[in-house]
mmCIF file of C-alpha atoms and ligand atoms in Angstrom:
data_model
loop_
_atom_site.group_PDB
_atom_site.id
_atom_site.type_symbol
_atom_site.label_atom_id
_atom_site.label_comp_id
_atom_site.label_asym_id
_atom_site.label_seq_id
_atom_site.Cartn_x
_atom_site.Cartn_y
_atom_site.Cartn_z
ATOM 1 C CA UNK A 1 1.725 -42.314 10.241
ATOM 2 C CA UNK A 2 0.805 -40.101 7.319
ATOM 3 C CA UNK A 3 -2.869 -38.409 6.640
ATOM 4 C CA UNK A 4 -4.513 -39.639 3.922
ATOM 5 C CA UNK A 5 -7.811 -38.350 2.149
ATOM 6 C CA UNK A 6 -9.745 -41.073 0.046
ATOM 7 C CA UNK A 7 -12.047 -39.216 -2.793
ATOM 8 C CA UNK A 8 -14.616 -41.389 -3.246
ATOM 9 C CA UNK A 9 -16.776 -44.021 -0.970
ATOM 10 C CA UNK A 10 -17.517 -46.615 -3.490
ATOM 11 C CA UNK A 11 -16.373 -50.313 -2.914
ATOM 12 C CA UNK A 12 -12.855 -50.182 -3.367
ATOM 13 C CA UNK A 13 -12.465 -46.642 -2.072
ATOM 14 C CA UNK A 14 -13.904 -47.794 0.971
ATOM 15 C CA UNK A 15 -11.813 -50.659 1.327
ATOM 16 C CA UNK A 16 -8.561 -48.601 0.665
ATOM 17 C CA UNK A 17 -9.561 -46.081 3.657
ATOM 18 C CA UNK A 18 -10.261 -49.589 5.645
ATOM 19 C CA UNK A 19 -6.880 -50.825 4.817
ATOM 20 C CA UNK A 20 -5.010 -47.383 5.412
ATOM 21 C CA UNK A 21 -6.908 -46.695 9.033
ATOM 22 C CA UNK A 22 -6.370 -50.317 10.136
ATOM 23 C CA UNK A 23 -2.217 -49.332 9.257
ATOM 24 C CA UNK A 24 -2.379 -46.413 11.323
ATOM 25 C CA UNK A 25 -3.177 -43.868 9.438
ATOM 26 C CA UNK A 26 -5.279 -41.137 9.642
ATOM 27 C CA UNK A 27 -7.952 -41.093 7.328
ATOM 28 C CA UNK A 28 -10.273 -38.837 6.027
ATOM 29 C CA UNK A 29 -13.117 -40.967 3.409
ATOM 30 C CA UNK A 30 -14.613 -38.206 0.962
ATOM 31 C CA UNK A 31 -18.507 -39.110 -0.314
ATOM 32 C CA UNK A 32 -19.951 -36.654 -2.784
ATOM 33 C CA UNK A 33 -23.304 -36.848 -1.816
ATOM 34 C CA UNK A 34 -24.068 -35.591 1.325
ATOM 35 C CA UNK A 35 -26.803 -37.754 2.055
ATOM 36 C CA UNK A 36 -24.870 -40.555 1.410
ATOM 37 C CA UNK A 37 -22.155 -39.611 3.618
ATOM 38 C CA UNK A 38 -24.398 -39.016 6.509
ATOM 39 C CA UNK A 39 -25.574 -42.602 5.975
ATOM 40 C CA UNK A 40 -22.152 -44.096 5.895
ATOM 41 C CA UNK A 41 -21.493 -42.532 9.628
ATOM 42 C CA UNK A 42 -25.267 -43.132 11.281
ATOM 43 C CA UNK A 43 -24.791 -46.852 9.857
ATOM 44 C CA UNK A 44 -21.384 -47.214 10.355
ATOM 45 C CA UNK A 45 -21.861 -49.655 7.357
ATOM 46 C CA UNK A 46 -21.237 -48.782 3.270
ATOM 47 C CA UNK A 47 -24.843 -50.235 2.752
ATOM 48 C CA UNK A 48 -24.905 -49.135 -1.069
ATOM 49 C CA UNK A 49 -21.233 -50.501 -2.456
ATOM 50 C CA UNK A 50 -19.326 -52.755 0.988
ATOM 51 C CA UNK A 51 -22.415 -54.038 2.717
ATOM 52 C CA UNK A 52 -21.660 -56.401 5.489
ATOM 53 C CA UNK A 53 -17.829 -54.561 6.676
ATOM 54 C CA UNK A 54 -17.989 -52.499 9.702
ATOM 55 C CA UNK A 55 -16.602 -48.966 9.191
ATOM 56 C CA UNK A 56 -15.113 -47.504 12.669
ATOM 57 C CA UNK A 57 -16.829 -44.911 14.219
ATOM 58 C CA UNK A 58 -13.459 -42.697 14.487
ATOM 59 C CA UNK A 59 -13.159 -43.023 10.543
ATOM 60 C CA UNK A 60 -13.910 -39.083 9.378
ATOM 61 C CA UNK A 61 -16.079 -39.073 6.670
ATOM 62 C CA UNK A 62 -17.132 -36.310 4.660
ATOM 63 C CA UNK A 63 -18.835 -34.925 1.770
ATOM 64 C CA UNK A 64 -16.430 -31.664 2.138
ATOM 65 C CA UNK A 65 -14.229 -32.209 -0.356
ATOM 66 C CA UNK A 66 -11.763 -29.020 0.645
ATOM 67 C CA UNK A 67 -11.683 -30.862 4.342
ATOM 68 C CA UNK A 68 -10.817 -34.293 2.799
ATOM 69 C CA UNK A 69 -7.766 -32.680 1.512
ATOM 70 C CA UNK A 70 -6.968 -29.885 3.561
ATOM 71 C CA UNK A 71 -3.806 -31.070 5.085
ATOM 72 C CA UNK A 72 -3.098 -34.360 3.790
ATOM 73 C CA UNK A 73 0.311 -36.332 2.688
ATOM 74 C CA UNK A 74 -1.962 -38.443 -0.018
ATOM 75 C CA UNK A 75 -5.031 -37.514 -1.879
ATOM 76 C CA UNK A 76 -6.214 -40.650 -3.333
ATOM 77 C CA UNK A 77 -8.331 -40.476 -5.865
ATOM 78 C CA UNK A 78 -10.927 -43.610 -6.506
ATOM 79 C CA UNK A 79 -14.067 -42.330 -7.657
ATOM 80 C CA UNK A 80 -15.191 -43.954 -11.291
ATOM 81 C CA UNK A 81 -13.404 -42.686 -14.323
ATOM 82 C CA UNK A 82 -15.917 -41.011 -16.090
ATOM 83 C CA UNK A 83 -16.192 -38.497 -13.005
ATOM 84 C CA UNK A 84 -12.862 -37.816 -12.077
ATOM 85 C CA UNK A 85 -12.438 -35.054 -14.355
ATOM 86 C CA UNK A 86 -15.351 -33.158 -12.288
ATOM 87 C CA UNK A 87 -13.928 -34.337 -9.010
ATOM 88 C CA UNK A 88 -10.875 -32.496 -10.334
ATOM 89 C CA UNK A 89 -12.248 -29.816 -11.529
ATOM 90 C CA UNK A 90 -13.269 -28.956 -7.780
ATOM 91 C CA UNK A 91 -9.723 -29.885 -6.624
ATOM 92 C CA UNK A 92 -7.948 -27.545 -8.746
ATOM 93 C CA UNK A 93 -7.629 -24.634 -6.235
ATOM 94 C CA UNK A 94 -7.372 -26.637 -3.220
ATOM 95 C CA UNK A 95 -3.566 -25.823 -1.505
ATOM 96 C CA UNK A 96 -1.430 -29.295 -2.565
ATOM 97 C CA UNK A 97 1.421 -28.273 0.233
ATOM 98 C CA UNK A 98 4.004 -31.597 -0.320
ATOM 99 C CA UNK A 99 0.993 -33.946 -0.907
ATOM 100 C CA UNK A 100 1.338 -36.980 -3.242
ATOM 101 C CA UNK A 101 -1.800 -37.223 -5.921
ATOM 102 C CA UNK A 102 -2.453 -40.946 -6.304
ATOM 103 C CA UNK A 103 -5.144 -43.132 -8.098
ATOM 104 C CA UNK A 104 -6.799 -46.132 -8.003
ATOM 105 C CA UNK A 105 -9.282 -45.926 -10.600
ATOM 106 C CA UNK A 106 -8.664 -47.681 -13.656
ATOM 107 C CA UNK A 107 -10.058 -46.405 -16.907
ATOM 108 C CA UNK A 108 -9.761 -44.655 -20.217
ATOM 109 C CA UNK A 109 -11.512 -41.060 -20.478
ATOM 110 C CA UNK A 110 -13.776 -41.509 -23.521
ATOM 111 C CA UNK A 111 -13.337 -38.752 -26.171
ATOM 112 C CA UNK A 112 -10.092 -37.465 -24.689
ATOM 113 C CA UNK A 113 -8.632 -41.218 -24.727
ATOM 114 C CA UNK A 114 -6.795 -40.039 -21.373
ATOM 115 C CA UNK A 115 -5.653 -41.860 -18.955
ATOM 116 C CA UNK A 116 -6.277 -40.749 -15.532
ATOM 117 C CA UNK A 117 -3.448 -39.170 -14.552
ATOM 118 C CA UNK A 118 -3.333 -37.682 -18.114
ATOM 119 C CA UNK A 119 -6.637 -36.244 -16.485
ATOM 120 C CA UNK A 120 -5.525 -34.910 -13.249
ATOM 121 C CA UNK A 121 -2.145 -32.944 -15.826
ATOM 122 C CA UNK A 122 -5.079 -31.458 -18.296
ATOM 123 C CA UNK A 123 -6.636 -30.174 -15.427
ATOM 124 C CA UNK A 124 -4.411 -29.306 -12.917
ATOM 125 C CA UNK A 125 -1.261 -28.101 -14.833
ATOM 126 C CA UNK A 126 0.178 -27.265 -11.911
ATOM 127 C CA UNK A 127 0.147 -30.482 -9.916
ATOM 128 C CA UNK A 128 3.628 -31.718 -10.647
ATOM 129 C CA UNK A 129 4.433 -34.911 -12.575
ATOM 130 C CA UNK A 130 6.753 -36.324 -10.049
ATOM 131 C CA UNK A 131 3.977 -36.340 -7.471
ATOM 132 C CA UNK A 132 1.645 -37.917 -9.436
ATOM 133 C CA UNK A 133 0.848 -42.058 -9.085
ATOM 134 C CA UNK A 134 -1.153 -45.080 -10.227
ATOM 135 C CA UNK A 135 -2.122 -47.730 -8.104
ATOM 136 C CA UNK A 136 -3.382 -51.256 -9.402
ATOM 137 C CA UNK A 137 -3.224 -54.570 -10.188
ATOM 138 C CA UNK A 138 -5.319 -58.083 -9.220
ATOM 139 C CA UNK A 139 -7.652 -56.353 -6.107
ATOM 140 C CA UNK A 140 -11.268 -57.303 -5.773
ATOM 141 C CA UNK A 141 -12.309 -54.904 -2.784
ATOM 142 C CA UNK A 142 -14.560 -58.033 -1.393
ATOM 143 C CA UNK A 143 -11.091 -59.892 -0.734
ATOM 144 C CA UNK A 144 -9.242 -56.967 0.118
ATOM 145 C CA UNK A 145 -11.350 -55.951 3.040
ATOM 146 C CA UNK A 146 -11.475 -59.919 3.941
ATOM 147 C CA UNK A 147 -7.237 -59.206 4.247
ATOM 148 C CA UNK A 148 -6.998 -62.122 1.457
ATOM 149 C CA UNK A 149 -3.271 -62.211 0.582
ATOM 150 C CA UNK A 150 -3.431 -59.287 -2.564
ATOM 151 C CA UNK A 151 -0.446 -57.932 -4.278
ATOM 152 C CA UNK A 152 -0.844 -54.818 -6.373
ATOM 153 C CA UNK A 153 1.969 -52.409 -8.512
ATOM 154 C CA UNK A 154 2.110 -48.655 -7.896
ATOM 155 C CA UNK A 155 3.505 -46.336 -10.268
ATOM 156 C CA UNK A 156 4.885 -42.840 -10.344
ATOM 157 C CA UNK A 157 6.879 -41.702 -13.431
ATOM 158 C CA UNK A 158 9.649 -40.682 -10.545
ATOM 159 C CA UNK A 159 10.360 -43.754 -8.882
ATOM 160 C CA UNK A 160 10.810 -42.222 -5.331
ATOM 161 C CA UNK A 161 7.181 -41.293 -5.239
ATOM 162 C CA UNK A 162 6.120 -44.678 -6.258
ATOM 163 C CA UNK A 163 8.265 -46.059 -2.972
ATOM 164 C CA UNK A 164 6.757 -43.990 -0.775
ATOM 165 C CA UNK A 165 3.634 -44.834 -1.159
ATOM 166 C CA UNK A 166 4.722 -48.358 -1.352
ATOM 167 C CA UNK A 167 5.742 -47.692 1.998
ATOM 168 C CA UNK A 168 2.361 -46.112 3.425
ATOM 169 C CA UNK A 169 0.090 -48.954 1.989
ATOM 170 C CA UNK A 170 2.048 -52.125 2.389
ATOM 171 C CA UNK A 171 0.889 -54.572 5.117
ATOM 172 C CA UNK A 172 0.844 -58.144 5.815
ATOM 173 C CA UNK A 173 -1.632 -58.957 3.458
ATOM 174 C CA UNK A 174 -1.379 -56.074 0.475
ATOM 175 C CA UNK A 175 2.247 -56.431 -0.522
ATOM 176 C CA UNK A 176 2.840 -53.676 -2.916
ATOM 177 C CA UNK A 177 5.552 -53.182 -5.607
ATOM 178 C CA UNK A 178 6.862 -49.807 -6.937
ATOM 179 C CA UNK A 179 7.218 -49.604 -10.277
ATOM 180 C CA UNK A 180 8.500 -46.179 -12.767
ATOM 181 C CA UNK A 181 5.971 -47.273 -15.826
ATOM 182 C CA UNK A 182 2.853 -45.282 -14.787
ATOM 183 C CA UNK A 183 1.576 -45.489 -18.533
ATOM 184 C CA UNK A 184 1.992 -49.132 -18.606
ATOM 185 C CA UNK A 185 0.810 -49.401 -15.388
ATOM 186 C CA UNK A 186 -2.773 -47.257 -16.023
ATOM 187 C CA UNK A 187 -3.546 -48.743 -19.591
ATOM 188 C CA UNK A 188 -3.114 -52.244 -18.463
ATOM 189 C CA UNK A 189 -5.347 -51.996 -15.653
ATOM 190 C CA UNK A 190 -7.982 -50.093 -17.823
ATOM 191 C CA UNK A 191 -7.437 -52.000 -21.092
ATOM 192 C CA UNK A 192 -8.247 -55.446 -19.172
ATOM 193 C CA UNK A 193 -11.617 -54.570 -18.381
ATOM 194 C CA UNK A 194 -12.583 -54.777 -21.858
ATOM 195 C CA UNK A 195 -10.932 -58.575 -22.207
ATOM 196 C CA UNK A 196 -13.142 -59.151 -18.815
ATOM 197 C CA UNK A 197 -16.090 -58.520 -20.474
ATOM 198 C CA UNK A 198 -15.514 -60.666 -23.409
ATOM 199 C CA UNK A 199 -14.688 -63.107 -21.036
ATOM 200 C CA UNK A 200 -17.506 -63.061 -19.429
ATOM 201 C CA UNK A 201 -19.471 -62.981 -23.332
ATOM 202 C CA UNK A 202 -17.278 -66.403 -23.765
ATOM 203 C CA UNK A 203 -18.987 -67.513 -20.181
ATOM 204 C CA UNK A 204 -22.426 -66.875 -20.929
ATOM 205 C CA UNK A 205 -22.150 -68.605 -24.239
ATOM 206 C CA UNK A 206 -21.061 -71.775 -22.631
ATOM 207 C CA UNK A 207 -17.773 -72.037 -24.007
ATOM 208 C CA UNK A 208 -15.027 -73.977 -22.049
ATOM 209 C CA UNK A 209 -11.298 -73.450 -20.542
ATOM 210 C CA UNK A 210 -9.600 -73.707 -23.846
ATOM 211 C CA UNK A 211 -11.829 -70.615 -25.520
ATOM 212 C CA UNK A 212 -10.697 -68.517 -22.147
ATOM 213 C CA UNK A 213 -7.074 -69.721 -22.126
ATOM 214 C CA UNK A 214 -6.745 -68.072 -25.604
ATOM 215 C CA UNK A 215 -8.576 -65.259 -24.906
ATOM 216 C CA UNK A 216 -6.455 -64.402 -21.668
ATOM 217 C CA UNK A 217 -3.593 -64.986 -23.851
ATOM 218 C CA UNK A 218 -4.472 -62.815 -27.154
ATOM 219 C CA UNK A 219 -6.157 -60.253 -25.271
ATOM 220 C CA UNK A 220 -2.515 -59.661 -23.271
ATOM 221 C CA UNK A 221 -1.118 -59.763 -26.590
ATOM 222 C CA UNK A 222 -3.117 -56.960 -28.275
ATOM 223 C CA UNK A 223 -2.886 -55.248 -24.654
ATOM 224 C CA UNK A 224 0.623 -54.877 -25.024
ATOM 225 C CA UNK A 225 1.068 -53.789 -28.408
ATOM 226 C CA UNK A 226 -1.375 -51.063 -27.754
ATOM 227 C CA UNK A 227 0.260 -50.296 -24.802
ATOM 228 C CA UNK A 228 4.116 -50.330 -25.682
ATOM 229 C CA UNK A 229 2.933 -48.353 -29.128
ATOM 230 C CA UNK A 230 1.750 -45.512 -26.176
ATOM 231 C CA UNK A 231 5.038 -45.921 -24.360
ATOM 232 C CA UNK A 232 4.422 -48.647 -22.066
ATOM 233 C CA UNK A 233 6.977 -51.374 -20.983
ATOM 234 C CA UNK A 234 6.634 -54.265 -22.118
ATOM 235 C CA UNK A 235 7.457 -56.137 -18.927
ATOM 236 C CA UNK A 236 5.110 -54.551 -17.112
ATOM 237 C CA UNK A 237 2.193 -55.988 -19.482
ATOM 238 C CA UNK A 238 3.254 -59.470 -17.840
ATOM 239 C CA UNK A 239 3.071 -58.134 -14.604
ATOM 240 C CA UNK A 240 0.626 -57.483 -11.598
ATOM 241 C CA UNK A 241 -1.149 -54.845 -13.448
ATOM 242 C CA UNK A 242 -1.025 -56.650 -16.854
ATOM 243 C CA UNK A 243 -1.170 -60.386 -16.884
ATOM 244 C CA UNK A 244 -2.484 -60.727 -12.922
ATOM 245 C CA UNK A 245 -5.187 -58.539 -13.377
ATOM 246 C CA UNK A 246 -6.355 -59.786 -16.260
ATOM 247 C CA UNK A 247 -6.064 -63.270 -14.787
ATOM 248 C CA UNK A 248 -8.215 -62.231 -11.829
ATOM 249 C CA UNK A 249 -10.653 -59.990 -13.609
ATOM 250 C CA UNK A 250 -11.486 -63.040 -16.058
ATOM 251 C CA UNK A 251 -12.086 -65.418 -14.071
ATOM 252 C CA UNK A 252 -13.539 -63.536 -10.965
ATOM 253 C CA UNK A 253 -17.329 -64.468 -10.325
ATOM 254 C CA UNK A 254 -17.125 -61.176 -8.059
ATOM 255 C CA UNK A 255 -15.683 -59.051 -11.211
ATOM 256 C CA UNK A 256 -18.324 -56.675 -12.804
ATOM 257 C CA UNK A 257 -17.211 -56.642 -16.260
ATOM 258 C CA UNK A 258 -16.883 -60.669 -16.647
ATOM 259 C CA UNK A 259 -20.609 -60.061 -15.128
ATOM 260 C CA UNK A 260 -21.581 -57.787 -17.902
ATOM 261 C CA UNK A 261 -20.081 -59.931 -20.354
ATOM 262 C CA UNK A 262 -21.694 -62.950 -19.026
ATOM 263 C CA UNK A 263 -25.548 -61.511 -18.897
ATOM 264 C CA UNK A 264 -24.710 -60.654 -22.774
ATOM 265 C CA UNK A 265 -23.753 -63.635 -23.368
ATOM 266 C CA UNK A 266 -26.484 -65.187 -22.428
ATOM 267 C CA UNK A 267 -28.297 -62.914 -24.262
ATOM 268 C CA UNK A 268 -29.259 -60.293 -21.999
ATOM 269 C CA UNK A 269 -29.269 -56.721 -23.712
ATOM 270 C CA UNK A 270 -26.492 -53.647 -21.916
ATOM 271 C CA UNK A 271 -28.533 -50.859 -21.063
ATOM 272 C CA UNK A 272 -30.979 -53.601 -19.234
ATOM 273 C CA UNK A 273 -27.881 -55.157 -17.445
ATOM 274 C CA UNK A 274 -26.523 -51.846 -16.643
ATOM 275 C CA UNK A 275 -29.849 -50.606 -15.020
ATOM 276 C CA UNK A 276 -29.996 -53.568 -12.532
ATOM 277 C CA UNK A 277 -26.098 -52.378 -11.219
ATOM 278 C CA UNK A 278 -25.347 -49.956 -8.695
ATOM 279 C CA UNK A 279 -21.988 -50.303 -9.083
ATOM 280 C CA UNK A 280 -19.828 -48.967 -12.053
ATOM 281 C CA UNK A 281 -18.402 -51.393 -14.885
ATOM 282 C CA UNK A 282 -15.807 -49.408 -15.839
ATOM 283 C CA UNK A 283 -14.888 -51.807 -19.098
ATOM 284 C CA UNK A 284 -18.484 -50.866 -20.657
ATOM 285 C CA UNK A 285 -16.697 -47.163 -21.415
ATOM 286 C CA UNK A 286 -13.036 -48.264 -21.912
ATOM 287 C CA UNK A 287 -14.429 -50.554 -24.440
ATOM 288 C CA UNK A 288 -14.973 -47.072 -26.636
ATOM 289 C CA UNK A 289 -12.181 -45.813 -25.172
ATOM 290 C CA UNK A 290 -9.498 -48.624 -26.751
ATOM 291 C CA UNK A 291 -11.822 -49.183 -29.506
ATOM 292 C CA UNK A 292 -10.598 -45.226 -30.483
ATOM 293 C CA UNK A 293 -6.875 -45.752 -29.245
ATOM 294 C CA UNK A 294 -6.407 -48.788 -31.585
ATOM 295 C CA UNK A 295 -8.070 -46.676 -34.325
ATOM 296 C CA UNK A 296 -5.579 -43.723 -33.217
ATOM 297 C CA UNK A 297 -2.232 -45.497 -33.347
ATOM 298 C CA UNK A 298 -3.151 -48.070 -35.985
ATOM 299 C CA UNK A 299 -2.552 -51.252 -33.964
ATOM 300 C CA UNK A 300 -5.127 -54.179 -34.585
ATOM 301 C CA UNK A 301 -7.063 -54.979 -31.066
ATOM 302 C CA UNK A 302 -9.807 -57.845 -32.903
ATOM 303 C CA UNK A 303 -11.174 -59.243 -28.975
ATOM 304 C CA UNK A 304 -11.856 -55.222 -28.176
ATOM 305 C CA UNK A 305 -13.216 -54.720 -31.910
ATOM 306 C CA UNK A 306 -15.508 -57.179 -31.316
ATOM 307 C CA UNK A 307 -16.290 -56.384 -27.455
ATOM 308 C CA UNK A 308 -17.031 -53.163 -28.978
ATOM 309 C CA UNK A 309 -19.265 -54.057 -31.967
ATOM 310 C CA UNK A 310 -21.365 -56.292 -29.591
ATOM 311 C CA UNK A 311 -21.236 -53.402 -27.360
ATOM 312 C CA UNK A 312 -22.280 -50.115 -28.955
ATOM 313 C CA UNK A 313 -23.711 -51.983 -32.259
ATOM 314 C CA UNK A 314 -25.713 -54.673 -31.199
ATOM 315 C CA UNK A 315 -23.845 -57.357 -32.878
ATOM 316 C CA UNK A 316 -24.480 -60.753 -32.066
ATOM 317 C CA UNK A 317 -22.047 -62.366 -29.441
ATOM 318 C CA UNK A 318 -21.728 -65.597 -31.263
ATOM 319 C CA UNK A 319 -20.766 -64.105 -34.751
ATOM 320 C CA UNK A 320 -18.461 -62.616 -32.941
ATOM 321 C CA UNK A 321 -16.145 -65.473 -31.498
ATOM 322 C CA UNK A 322 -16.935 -66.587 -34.788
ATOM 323 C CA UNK A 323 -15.413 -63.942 -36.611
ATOM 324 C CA UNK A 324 -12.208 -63.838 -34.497
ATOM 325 C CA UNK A 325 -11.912 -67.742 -35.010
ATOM 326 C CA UNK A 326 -12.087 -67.128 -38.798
ATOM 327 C CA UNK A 327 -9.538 -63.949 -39.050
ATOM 328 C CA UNK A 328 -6.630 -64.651 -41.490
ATOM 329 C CA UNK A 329 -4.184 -67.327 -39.822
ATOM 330 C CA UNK A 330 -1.186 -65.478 -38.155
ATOM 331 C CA UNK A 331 2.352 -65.973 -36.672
ATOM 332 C CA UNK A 332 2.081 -66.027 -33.276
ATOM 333 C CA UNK A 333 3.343 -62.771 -31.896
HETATM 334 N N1 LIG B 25 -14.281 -52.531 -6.645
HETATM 335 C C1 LIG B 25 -13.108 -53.087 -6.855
HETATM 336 O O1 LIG B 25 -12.886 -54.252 -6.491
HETATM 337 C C2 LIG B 25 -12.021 -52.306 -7.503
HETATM 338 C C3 LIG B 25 -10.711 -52.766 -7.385
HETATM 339 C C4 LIG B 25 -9.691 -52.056 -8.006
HETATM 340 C C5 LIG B 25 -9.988 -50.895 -8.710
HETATM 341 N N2 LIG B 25 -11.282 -50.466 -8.793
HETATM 342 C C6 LIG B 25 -11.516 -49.223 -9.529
HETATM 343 O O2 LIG B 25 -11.847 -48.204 -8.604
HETATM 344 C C7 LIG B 25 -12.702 -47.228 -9.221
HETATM 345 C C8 LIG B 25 -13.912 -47.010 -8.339
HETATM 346 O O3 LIG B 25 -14.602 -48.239 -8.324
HETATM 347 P P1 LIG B 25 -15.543 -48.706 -7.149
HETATM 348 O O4 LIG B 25 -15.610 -50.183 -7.264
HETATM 349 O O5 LIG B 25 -15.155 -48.122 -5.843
HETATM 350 O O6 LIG B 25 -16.922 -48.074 -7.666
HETATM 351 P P2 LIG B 25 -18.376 -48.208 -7.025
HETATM 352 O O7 LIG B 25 -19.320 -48.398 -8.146
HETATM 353 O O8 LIG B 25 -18.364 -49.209 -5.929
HETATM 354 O O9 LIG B 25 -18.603 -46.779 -6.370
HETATM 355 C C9 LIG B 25 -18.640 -45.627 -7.132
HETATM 356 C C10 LIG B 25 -18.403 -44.432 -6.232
HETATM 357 O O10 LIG B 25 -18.344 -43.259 -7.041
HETATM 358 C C11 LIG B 25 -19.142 -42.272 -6.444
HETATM 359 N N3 LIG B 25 -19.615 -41.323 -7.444
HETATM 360 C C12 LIG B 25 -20.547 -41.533 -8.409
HETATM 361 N N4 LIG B 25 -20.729 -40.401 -9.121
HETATM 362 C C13 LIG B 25 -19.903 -39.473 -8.593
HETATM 363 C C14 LIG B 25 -19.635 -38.115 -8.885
HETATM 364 N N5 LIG B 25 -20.267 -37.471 -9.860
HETATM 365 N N6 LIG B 25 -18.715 -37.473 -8.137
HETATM 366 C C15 LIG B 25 -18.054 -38.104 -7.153
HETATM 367 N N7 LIG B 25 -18.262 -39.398 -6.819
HETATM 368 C C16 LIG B 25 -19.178 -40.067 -7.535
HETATM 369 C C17 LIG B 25 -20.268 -43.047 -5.787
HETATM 370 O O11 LIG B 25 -20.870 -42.277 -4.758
HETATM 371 C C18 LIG B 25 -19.489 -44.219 -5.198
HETATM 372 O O12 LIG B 25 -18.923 -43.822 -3.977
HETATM 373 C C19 LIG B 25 -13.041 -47.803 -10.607
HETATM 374 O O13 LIG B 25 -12.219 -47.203 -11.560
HETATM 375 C C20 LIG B 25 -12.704 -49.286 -10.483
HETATM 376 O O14 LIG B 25 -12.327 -49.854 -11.718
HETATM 377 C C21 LIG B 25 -12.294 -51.128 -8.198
#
C-alpha cells in the first residue's frame, strides 16, 4: 500500500484518486480552491467535473498543497496543462524524499512547446529524470470510474520507475503497461487531441465513416513523424497512447475535443463553445502548440494546419476538408 497525493480534483483526477483508494491506497486528493474542496467533502460528490460518483468520506481532501505531498510515494500530477507550470511553481520547495513525480495530463505548453514533464525539469531542476513519469492512453474518466475494462501505457525514461507504478495502479479493470518512451508517450497523447477536434469538425459537417477512417489514419501518420522527428518511437505511435487514444478520443461522444470540433462544425463559433464548458479541452491549446512544433522541426502536419487555421483564424471548416482533399497527390507514407 503506497501513499499517493493526486494534484488536481477535476474529472479524471478524481477518478484516478477513486481508482487508487478503492486499491488500497492511501490517498490524499489536492483541490486548489478552497471553496471547492470544502464542497467536495460536505457533498461527498465532485458536483462541478464527476457528478453522480460517490467520493468516500475517509478520502482526505485538501486544498493544502504542502499536505497533499508531504510524505507521499507518488505525486500525481493531473491538473490541466496550461496550469501545471504554476502548480509547480508552488511544488518546487516541497521535500521530494524517494517520491515518484507522475502525470496524467496530456498537453503541449504553448510558447515553450514543452511537454509536461519537460515542464516539471524547467522548473524543478532538481527533481531527477529517473523519477519522473507519464501516464496515458484510451481513458475517458466517465468509464473509468464505471470500472469499464481500460488499458493505459505509463512511461518513465528509466524503465524501473515506469514498473512501479505499473504496479501501484494496475487492477482488474485498468491493466497498465510500462513503457521507456516517455516522449512518445506524452506527445501522442497531447498531439491526438488536435485530430479529435477535427474529428469532431468532420462530425458536425455530416460527413460519413470513410472521411473519419482517413482522418484517424493520416492524422497517426503526421502524429508520428512529428513525434519520431522529437525522439519518439515509432512503435509506440501505434500503441495505447498513439493509435488507441486516438481511436477512442475520435469517436467518443463523451470526448471534449470531438465535442468542440463537432459544435464548429456545425457552425458554432470557439470562444462561444468554450464559454458553455466547465471542463478543459485541452486540444483547443495543443492545436497552437503542434501548429508551432511542425513549424519548428519542419515536418508537414496539413489535418493540425487546418484544425489550427479554423481555430485561431476563423477559417471556414468546409474549405478546409476541402483543401486537404485537394493537396498535391502523395505516396502513401
Ligand atoms: N477527463 C478525462 O477523461 C481525462 C482522461 C485522461 C486524461 N485527461 C487529462 O487530464 C488533465 C485534467 O483533465 P480533467 O478532465 O481532470 O479536467 P477538468 O476540466 O475536469 O478539471 C480541471 C481541474 O483543474 C483544476 N484547476 C483549474 N485551474 C487551476 C489552477 N490554476 N490551479 C490548480 N488547479 C486548477 C480545476 O479545479 C479542476 O479540478 C487534462 O490534461 C486531460 O487531458 C483527462
Amino acid at each position: 500500500m503506497l501513499d499517493i497525493g493526486v494534484l488536481g480534483a477535476g474529472s479524471w483526477g478524481t477518478t484516478l484518486a477513486l481508482h487508487l483508494y478503492g486499491l488500497g491506497h492511501r490517498v490524499t486528493l489536492w483541490e486548489f480552491r478552497p471553496d471547492a474542496a470544502e464542497r467536495l467533502r460536505s457533498d461527498h460528490e465532485n458536483k462541478e467535473f464527476l457528478p453522480g460518483i460517490p467520493l468516500p468520506d475517509t478520502l482526505e481532501i485538501t486544498s493544502d498543497l504542502g499536505e497533499a505531498c508531504h510524505g507521499k510515494d507518488i505525486w500525481l500530477v493531473v491538473v490541466p496543462s496550461h496550469v501545471v507550470r504554476s502548480v509547480v511553481e508552488r511544488m518546487k520547495d516541497l521535500p521530494l524524499d524517494d517520491a515518484i513525480i507522475v502525470t496524467a495530463t496530456k498537453g503541449i505548453e504553448n510558447r515553450t512547446l514543452y511537454r509536461v514533464t519537460e515542464i516539471f525539469q524547467d522548473t524543478c531542476p532538481q527533481w531527477p529524470s529517473e523519477r519522473i513519469a507519464a501516464l496515458s492512453g484510451p481513458s475517458l474518466a466517465s468509464e473509468v470510474c464505471m470500472q469499464i475494462p481500460t488499458s493505459v501505457v505509463v512511461a518513465s525514461e528509466f524503465l524501473p520507475t515506469a514498473q512501479r507504478v505499473q504496479h501501484a495502479f494496475f487492477s482488474p479493470y485498468l491493466r497498465v503497461y510500462a513503457s521507456e518512451d516517455l516522449v512518445g508517450v506524452e506527445l501522442g497523447g497531447a498531439l491526438k487531441n488536435v485530430i479529435a477536434i477535427a474529428a469532431g469538425i468532420c462530425d458536425g459537417l455530416g460527413y460519413g465513416d470513410n472521411t473519419k477512417g482517413a482522418l484517424l489514419t493520416r492524422g497517426l501518420a503526421e502524429i508520428s513523424r512529428l513525434g519520431m522527428a522529437m525522439g519518439g518511437k515509432r512503435v509506440t505511435f501505434a500503441g495505447l497512447s498513439g493509435m488507441g487514444d486516438l481511436i477512442t478520443t475520435c469517436n467518443s461522444p463523451h470526448s471534449r475535443n470531438r465535442h468542440v470540433g463537432e459544435q464548429i462544425g456545425r457552425g458554432r463559433k470557439l470562444q462561444e463553445i468554450l464559454d458553455d464548458m466547465v471542463m478543459v479541452a485541452e486540444g483547443v491549446k495543443t492545436s497552437q502548440s503542434a501548429y508551432d512544433l511542425s513549424k519548428r522541426h519542419h515536418i508537414p502536419m496539413p489535418i493540425t494546419e487546418e484544425a489550427y487555421y479554423v481555430l485561431f483564424h476563423d477559417k471556414d471548416p468546409r474549405a478546409a476538408v476541402e483543401d486537404l482533399m485537394m493537396r498535391d497527390l502523395k505516396v502513401e507514407d
